[in-house]
PDB file of C-alpha atoms in Angstrom:
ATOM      1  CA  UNK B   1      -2.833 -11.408  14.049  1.00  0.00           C
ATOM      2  CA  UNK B   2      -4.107  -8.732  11.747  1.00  0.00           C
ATOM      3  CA  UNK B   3      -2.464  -5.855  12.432  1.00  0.00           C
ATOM      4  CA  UNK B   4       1.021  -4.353  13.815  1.00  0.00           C
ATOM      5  CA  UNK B   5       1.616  -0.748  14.625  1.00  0.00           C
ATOM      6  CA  UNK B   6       5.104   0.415  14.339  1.00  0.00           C
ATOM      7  CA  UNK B   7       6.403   3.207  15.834  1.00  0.00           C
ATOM      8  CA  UNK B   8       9.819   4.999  15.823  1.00  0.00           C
ATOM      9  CA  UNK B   9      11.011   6.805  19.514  1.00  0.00           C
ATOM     10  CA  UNK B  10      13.872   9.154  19.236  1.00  0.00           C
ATOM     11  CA  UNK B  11      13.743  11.545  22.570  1.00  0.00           C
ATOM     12  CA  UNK B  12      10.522  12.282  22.072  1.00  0.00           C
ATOM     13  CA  UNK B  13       8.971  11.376  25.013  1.00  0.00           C
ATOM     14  CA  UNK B  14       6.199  13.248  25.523  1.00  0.00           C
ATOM     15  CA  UNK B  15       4.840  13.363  21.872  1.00  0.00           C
ATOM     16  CA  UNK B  16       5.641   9.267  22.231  1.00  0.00           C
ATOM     17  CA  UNK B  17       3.182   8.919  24.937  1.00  0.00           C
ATOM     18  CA  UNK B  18       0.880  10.717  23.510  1.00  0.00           C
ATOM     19  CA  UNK B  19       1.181   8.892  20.558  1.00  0.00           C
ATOM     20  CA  UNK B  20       0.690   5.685  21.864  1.00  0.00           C
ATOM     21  CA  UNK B  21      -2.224   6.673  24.224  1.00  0.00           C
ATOM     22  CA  UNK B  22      -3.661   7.635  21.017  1.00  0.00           C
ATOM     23  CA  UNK B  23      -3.460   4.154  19.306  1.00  0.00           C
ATOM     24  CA  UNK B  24      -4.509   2.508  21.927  1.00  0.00           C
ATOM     25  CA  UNK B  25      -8.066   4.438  22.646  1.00  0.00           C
ATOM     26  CA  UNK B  26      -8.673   4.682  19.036  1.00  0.00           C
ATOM     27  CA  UNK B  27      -8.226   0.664  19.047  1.00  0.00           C
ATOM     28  CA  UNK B  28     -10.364   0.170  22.191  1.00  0.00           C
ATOM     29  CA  UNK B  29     -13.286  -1.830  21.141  1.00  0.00           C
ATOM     30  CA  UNK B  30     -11.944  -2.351  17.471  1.00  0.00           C
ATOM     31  CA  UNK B  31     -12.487  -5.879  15.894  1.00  0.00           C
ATOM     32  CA  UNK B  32      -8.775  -6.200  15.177  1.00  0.00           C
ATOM     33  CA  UNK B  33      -6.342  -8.074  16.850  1.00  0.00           C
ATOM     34  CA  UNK B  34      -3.112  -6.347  16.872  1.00  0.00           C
ATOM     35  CA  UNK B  35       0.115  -5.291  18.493  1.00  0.00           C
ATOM     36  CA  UNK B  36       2.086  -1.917  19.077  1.00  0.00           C
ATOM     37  CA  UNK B  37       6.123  -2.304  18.488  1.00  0.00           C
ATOM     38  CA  UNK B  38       7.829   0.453  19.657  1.00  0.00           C
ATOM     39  CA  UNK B  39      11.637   0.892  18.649  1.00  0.00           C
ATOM     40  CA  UNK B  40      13.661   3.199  21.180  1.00  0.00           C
ATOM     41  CA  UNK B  41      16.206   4.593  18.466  1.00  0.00           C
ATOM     42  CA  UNK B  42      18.421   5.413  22.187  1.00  0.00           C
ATOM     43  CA  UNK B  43      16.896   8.263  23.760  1.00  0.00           C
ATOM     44  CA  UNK B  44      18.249  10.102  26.331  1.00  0.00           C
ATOM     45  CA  UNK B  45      15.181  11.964  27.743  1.00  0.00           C
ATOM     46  CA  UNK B  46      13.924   9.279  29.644  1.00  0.00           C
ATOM     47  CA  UNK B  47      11.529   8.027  26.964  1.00  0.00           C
ATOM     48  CA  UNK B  48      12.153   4.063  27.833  1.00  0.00           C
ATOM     49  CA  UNK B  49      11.263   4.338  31.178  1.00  0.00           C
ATOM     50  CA  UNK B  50       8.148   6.439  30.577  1.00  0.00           C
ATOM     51  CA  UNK B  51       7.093   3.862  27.771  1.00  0.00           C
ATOM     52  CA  UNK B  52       6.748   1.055  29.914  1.00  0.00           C
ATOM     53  CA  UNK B  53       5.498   2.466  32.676  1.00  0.00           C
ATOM     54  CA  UNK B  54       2.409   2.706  30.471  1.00  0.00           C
ATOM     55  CA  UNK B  55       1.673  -0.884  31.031  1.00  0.00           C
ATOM     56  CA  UNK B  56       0.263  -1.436  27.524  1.00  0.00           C
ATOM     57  CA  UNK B  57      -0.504  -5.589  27.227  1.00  0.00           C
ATOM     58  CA  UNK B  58      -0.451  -5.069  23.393  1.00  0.00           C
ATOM     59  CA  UNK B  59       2.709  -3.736  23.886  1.00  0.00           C
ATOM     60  CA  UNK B  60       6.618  -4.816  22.618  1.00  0.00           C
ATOM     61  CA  UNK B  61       9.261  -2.446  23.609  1.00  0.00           C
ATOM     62  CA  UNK B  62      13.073  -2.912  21.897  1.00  0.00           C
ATOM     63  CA  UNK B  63      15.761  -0.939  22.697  1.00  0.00           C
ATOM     64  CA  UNK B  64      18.926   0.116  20.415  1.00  0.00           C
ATOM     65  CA  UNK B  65      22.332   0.842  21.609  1.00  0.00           C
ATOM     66  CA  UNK B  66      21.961   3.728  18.813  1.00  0.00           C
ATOM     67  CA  UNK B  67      20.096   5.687  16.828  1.00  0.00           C
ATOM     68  CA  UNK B  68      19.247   3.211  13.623  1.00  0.00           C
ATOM     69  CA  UNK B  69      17.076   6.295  12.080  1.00  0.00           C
ATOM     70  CA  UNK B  70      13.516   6.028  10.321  1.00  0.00           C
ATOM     71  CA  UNK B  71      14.469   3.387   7.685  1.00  0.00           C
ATOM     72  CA  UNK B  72      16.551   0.968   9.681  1.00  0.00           C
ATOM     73  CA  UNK B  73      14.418   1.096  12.435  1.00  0.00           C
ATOM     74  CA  UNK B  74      11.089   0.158  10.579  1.00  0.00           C
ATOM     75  CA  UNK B  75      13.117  -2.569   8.650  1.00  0.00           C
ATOM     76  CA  UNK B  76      13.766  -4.069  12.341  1.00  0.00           C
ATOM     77  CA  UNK B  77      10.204  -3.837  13.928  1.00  0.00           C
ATOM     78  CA  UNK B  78       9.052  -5.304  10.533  1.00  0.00           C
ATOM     79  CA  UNK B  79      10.568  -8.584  11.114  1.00  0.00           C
ATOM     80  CA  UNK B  80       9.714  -8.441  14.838  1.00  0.00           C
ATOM     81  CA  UNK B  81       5.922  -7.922  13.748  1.00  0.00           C
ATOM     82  CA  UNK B  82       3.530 -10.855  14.280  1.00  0.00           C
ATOM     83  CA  UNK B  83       0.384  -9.476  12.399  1.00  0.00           C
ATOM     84  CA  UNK B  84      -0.225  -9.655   8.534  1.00  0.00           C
ATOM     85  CA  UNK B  85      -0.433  -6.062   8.191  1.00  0.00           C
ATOM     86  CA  UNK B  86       1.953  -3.125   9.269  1.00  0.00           C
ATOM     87  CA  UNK B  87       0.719   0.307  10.142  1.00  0.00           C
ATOM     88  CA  UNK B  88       4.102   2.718  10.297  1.00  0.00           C
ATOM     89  CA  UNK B  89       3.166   5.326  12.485  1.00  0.00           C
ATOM     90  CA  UNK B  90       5.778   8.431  13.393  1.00  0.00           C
ATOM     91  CA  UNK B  91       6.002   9.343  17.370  1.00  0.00           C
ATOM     92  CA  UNK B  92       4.716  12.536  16.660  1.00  0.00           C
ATOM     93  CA  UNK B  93       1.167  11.391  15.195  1.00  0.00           C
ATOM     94  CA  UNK B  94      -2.324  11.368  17.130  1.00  0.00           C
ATOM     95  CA  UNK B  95      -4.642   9.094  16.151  1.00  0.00           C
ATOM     96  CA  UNK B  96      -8.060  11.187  15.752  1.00  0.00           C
ATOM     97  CA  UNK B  97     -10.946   8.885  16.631  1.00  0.00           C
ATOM     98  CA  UNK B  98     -11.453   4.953  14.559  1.00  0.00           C
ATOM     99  CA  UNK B  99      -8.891   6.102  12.076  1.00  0.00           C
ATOM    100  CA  UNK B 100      -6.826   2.827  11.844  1.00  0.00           C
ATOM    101  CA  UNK B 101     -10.074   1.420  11.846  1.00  0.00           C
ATOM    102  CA  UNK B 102     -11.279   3.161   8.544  1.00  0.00           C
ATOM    103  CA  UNK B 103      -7.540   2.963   7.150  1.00  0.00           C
ATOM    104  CA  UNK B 104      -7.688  -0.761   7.614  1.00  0.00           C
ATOM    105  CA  UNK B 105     -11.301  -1.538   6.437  1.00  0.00           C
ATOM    106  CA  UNK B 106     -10.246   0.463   3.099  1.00  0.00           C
ATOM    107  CA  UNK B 107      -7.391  -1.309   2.684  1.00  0.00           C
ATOM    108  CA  UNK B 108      -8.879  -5.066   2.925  1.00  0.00           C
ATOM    109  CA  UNK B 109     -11.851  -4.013   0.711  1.00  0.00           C
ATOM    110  CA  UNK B 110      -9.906  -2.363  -2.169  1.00  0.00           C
ATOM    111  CA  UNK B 111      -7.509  -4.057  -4.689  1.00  0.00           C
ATOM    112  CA  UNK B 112      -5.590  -1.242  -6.209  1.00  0.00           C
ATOM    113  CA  UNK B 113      -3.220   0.330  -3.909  1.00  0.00           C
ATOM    114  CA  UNK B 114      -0.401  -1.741  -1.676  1.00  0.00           C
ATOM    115  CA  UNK B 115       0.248   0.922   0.298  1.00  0.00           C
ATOM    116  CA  UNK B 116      -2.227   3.341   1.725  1.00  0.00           C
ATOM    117  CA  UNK B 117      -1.796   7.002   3.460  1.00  0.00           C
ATOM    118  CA  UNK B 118      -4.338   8.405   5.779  1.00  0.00           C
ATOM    119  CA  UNK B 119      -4.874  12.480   5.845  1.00  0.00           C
ATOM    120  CA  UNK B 120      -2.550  13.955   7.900  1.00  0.00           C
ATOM    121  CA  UNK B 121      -3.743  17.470   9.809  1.00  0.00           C
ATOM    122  CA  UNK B 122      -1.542  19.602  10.974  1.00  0.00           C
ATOM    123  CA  UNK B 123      -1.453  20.487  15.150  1.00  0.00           C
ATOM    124  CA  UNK B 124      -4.170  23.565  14.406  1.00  0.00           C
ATOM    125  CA  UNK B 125      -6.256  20.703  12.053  1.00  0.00           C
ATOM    126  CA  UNK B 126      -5.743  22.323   9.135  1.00  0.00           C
ATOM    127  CA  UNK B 127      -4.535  20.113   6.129  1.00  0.00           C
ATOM    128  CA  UNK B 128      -1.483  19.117   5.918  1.00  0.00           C
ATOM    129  CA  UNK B 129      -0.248  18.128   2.127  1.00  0.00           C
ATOM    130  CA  UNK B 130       1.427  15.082   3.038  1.00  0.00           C
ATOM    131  CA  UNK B 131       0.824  12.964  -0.674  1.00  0.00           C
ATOM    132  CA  UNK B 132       2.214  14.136  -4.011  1.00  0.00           C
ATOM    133  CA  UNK B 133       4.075  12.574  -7.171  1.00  0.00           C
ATOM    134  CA  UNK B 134       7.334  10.470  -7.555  1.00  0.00           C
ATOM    135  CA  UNK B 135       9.992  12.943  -7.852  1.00  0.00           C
ATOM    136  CA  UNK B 136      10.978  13.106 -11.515  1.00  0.00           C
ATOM    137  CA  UNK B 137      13.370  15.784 -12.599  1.00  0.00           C
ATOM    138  CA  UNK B 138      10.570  18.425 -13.121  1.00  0.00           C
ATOM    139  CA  UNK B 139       9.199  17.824  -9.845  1.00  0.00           C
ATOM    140  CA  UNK B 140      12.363  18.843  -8.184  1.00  0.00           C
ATOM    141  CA  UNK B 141      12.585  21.877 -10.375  1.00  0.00           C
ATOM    142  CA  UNK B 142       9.574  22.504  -9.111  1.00  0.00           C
ATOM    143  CA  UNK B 143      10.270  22.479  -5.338  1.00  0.00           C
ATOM    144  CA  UNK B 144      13.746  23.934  -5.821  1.00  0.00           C
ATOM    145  CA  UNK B 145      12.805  27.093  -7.525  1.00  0.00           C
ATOM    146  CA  UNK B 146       8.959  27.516  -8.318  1.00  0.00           C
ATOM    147  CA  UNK B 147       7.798  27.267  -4.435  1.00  0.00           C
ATOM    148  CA  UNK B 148       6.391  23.355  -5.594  1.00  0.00           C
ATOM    149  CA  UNK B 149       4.508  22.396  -1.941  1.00  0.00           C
ATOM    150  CA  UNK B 150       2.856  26.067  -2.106  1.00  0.00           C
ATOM    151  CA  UNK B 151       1.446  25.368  -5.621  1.00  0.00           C
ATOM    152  CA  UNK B 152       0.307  21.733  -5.216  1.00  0.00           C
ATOM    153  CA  UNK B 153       2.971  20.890  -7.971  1.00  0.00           C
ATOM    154  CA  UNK B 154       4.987  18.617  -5.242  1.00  0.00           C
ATOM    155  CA  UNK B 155       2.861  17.931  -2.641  1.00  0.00           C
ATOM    156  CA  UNK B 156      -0.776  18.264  -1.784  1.00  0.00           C
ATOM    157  CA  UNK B 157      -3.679  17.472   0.802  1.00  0.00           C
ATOM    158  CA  UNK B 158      -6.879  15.680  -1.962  1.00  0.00           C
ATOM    159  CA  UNK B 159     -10.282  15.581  -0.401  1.00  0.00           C
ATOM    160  CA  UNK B 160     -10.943  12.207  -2.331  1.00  0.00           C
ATOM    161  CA  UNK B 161      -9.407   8.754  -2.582  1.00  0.00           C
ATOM    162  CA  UNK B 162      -7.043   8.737  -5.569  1.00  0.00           C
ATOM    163  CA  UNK B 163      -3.540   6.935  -6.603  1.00  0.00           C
ATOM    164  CA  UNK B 164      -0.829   8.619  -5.491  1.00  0.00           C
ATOM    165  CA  UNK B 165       3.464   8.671  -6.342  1.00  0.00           C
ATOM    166  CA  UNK B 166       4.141   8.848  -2.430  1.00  0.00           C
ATOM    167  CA  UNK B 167       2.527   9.241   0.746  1.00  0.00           C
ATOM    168  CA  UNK B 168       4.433  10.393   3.867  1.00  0.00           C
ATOM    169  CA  UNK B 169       6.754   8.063   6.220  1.00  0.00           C
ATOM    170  CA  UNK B 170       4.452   9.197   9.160  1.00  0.00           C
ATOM    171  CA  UNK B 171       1.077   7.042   8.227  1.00  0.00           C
ATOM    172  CA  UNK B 172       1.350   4.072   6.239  1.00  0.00           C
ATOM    173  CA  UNK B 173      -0.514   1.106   6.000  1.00  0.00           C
ATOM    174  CA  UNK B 174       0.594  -2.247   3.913  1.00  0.00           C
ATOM    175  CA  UNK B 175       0.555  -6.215   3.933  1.00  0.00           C
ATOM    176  CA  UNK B 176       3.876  -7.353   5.345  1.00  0.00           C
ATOM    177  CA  UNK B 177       4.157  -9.464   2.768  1.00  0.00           C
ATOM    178  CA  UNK B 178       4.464  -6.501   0.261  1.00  0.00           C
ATOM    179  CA  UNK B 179       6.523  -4.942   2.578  1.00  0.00           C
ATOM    180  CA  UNK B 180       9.105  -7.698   2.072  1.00  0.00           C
ATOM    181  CA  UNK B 181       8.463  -7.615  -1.548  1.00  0.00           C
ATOM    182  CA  UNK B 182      10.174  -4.344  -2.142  1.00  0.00           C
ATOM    183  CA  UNK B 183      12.635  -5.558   0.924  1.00  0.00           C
ATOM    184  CA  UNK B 184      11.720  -3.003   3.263  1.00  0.00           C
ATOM    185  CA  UNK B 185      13.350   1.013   3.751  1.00  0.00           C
ATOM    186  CA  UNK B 186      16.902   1.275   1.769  1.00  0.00           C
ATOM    187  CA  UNK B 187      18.963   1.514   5.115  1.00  0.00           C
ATOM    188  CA  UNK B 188      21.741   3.324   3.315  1.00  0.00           C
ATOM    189  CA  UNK B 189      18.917   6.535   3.506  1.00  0.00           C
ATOM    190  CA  UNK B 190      18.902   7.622   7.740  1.00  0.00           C
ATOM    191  CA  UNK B 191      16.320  10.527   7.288  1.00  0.00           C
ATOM    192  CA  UNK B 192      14.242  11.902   4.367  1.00  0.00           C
ATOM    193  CA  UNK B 193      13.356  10.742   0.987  1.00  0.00           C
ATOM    194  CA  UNK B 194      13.511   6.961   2.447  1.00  0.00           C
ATOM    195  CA  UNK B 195       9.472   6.715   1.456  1.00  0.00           C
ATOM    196  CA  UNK B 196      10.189   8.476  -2.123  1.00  0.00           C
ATOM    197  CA  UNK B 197      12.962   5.721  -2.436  1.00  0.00           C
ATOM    198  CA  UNK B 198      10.254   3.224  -1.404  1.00  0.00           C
ATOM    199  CA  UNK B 199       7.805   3.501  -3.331  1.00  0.00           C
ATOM    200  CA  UNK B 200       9.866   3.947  -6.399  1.00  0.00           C
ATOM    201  CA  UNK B 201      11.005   0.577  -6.126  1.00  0.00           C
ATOM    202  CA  UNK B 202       7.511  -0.603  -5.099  1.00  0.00           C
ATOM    203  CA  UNK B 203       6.515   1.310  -8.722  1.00  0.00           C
ATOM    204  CA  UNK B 204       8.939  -0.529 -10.938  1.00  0.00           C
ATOM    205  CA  UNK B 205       7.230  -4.236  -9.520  1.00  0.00           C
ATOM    206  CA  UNK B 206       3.869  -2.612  -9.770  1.00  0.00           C
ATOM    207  CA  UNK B 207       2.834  -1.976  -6.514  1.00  0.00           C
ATOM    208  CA  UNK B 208       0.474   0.939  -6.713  1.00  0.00           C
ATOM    209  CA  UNK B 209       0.120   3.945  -3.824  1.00  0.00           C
ATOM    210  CA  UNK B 210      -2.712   5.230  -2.472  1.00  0.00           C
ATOM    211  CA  UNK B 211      -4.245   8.183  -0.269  1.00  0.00           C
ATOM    212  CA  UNK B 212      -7.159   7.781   2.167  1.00  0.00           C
ATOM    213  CA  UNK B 213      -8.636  10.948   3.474  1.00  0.00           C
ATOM    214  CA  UNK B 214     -11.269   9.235   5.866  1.00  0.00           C
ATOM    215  CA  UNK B 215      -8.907   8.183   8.086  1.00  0.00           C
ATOM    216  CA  UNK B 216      -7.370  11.599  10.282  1.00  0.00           C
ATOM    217  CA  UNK B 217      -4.188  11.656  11.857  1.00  0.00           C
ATOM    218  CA  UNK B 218      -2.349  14.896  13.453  1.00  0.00           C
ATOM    219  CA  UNK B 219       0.824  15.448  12.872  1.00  0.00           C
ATOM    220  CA  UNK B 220       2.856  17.190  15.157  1.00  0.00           C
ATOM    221  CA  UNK B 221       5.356  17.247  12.919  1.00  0.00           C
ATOM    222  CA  UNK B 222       9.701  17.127  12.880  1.00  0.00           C
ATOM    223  CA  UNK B 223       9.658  16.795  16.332  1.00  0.00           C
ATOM    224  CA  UNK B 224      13.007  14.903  16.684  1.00  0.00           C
ATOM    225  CA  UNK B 225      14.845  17.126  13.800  1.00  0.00           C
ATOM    226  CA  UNK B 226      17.476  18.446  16.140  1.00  0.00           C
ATOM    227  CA  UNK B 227      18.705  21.764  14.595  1.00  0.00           C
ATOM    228  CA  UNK B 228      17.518  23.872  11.782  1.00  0.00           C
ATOM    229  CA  UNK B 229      19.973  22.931   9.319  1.00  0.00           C
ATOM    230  CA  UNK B 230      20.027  19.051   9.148  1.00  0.00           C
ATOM    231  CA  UNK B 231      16.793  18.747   7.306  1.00  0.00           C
ATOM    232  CA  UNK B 232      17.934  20.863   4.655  1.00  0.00           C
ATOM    233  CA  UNK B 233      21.374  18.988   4.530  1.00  0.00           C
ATOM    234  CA  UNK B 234      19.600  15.243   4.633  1.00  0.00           C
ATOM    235  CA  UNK B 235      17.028  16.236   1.646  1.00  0.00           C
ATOM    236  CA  UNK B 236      19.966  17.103  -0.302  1.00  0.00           C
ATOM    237  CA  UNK B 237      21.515  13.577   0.727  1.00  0.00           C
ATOM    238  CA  UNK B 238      18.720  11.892   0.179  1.00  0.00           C
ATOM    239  CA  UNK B 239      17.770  13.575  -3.891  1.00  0.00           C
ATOM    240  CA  UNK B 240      21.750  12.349  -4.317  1.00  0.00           C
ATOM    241  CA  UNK B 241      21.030   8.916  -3.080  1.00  0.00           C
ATOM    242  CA  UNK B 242      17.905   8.482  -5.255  1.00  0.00           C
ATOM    243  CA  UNK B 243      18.910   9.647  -8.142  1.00  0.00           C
ATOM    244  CA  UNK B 244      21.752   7.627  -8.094  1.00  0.00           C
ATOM    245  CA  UNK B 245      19.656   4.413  -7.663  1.00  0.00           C
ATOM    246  CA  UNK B 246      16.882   5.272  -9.484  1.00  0.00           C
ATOM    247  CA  UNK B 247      17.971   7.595 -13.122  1.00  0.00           C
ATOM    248  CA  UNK B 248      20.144   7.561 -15.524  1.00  0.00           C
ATOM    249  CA  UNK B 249      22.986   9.924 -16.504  1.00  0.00           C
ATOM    250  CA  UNK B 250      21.057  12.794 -17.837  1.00  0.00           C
ATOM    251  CA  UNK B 251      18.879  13.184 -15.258  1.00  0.00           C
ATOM    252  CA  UNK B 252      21.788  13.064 -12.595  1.00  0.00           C
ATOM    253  CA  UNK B 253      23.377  15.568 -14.303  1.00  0.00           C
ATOM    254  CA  UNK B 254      20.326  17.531 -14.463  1.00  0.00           C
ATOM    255  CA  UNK B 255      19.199  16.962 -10.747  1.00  0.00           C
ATOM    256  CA  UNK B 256      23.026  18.058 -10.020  1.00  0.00           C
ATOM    257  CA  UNK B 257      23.004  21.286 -11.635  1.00  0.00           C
ATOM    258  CA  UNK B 258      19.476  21.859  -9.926  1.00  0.00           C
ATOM    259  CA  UNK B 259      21.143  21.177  -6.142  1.00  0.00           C
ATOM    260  CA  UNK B 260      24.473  23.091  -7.144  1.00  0.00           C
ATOM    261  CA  UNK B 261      22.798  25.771  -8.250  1.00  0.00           C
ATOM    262  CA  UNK B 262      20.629  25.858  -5.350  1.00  0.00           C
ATOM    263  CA  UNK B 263      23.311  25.133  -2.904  1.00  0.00           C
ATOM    264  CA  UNK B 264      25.229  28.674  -4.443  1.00  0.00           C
ATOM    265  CA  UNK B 265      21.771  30.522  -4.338  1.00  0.00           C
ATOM    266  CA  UNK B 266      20.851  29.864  -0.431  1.00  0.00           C
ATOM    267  CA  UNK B 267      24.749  30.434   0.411  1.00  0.00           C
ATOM    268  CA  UNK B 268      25.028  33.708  -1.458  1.00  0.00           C
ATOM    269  CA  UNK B 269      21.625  35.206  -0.068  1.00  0.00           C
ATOM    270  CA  UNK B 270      23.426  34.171   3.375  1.00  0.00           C
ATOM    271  CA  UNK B 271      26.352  36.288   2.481  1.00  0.00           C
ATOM    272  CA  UNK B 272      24.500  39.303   1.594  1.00  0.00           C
ATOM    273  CA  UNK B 273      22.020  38.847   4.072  1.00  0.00           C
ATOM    274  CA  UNK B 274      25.072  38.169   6.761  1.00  0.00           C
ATOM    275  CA  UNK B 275      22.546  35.261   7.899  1.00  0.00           C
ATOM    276  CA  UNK B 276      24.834  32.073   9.336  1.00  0.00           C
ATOM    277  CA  UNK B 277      22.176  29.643   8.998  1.00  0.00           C
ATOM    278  CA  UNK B 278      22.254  29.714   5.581  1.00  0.00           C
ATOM    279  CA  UNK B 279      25.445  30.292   4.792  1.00  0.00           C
ATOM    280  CA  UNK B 280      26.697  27.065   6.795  1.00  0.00           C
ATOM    281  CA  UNK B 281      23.897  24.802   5.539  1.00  0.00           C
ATOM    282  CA  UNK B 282      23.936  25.666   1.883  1.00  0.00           C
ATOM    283  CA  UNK B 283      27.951  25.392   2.031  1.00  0.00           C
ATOM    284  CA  UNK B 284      27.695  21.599   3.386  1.00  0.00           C
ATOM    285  CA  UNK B 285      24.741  21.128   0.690  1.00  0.00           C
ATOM    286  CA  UNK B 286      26.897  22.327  -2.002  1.00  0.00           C
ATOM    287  CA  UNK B 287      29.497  20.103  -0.345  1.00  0.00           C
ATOM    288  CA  UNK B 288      27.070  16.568  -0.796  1.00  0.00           C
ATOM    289  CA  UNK B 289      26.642  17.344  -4.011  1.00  0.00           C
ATOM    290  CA  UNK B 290      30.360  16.650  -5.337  1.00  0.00           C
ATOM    291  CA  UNK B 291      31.309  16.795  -8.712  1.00  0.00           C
ATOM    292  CA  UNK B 292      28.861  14.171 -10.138  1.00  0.00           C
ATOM    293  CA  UNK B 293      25.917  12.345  -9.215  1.00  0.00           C
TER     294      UNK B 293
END
């Protein structure tokens, strides 16, 4: 089998079945043989009964008893996965058109990149920057304090094939075999930065990155991010986490003045602002930060 699309349910139901009706008309007459997995991270909205009521034959449907999050959960449909290739695909994206087919042709014909991303649009079809560099030090300056994403400093949306430091969680495309290589998601990471962590260790064994615009996807976007807050809270976690694993001491201690100070800005403007949002996530930010990296 050549191909195996994993996908991540989390009570999303709706967005899931749209997402899967998706895949399965832009594979409808493809060449490739391939699957669907879908991992039900234990919704309570109903989402397992709606899935297979869908009658998909290219279909494999697991259930968890909890909610394994976006790294775990891709680690355990990767070793369920029959086909030579795996296509991680968020609930929230719709497949515009052939996509996977012109993601996967690219892929077999080039040598340079291990993993691919496809251009992700937004739910209006504008761009969506969803590609950017490995996050070094300056790079999370950048999107602390000098508005990185708005700037194309941290993230962007290129209009050409070109090598890449990341590409987002939602689309990507890579041999199972390299998959293994760099032993899947770190499962210590639930949600955020588990692709930055990825690739960095696909990086340091030479596994290169690359970005596809051809191939369209729309992304709904953080559509099973319950609560304004927790985003916020599991970046923080997550720049911890990698830096940890990934940098020495200076640049933990640098990355950890960056967050602290951070953490104290957003809670102060709370304060003076009298806003409770951001006093209550920016308290339990500076909180994950401790006293060292």
């Amino acid at each position: 089998m050549q191909l195996s699309v994993l996908v991540i349910s989390y009570n999303t139901k709706k967005i899931t079945l749209q997402a899967l009706r998706s895949i399965v008309t832009s594979l409808k007459n493809s060449d490739l043989t391939y699957e669907i997995l879908v991992l039900d991270n234990h919704s309570q909205d109903g989402s397992v009964q709606a899935i297979k009521k869908l009658k998909i034959k290219t279909l494999r449907l697991f259930e968890s008893l909890e909610n394994l999050g976006f790294g775990k959960g891709n680690n355990y449909l990767a070793k369920k996965a029959h086909g030579q290739h795996l296509l991680l695909l968020n609930s929230d994206i719709e497949v515009i058109d052939k996509a996977i087919d012109k993601l996967f042709s690219f892929y077999i014909k080039q040598r340079r990149f291990a993993f691919v991303g496809g251009k992700l649009l937004n739910t209006d079809l504008s761009p969506q920057a969803s590609c950017g560099p490995l996050y070094s030090p300056l790079v999370v300056l950048a999107a602390l304090f000098c508005r990185g994403d708005y700037w194309g400093l941290t993230r962007y949306s290129p209009s050409a094939v070109r090598p890449v430091g990341w590409v987002s969680g939602a689309c990507i495309l890579t041999a199972k075999a390299d998959y293994e290589k760099v032993n899947g998601f770190d499962e210590n990471i639930f949600m955020y930065m588990e692709e930055i962590d990825l690739f960095k260790r696909a990086q340091k064994i030479g596994l290169k990155v690359g970005y596809f615009p051809n191939a369209k996807f729309i992304h709904h976007g953080f559509a099973s991010s319950k609560g304004k807050s927790r985003p916020v809270i599991n970046v923080f976690k997550g720049i911890v986490y990698y830096y940890r694993q990934h940098y020495g001491w200076f640049s933990r201690l640098f990355i950890w003045l960056l967050l602290k100070t951070k953490a104290l800005l957003g809670y102060t403007l709370g304060v003076v602002t009298n806003n409770h949002y951001l006093k209550q996530t920016y308290y339990e930010a500076y909180k994950i930060t401790g006293r060292e990296i």
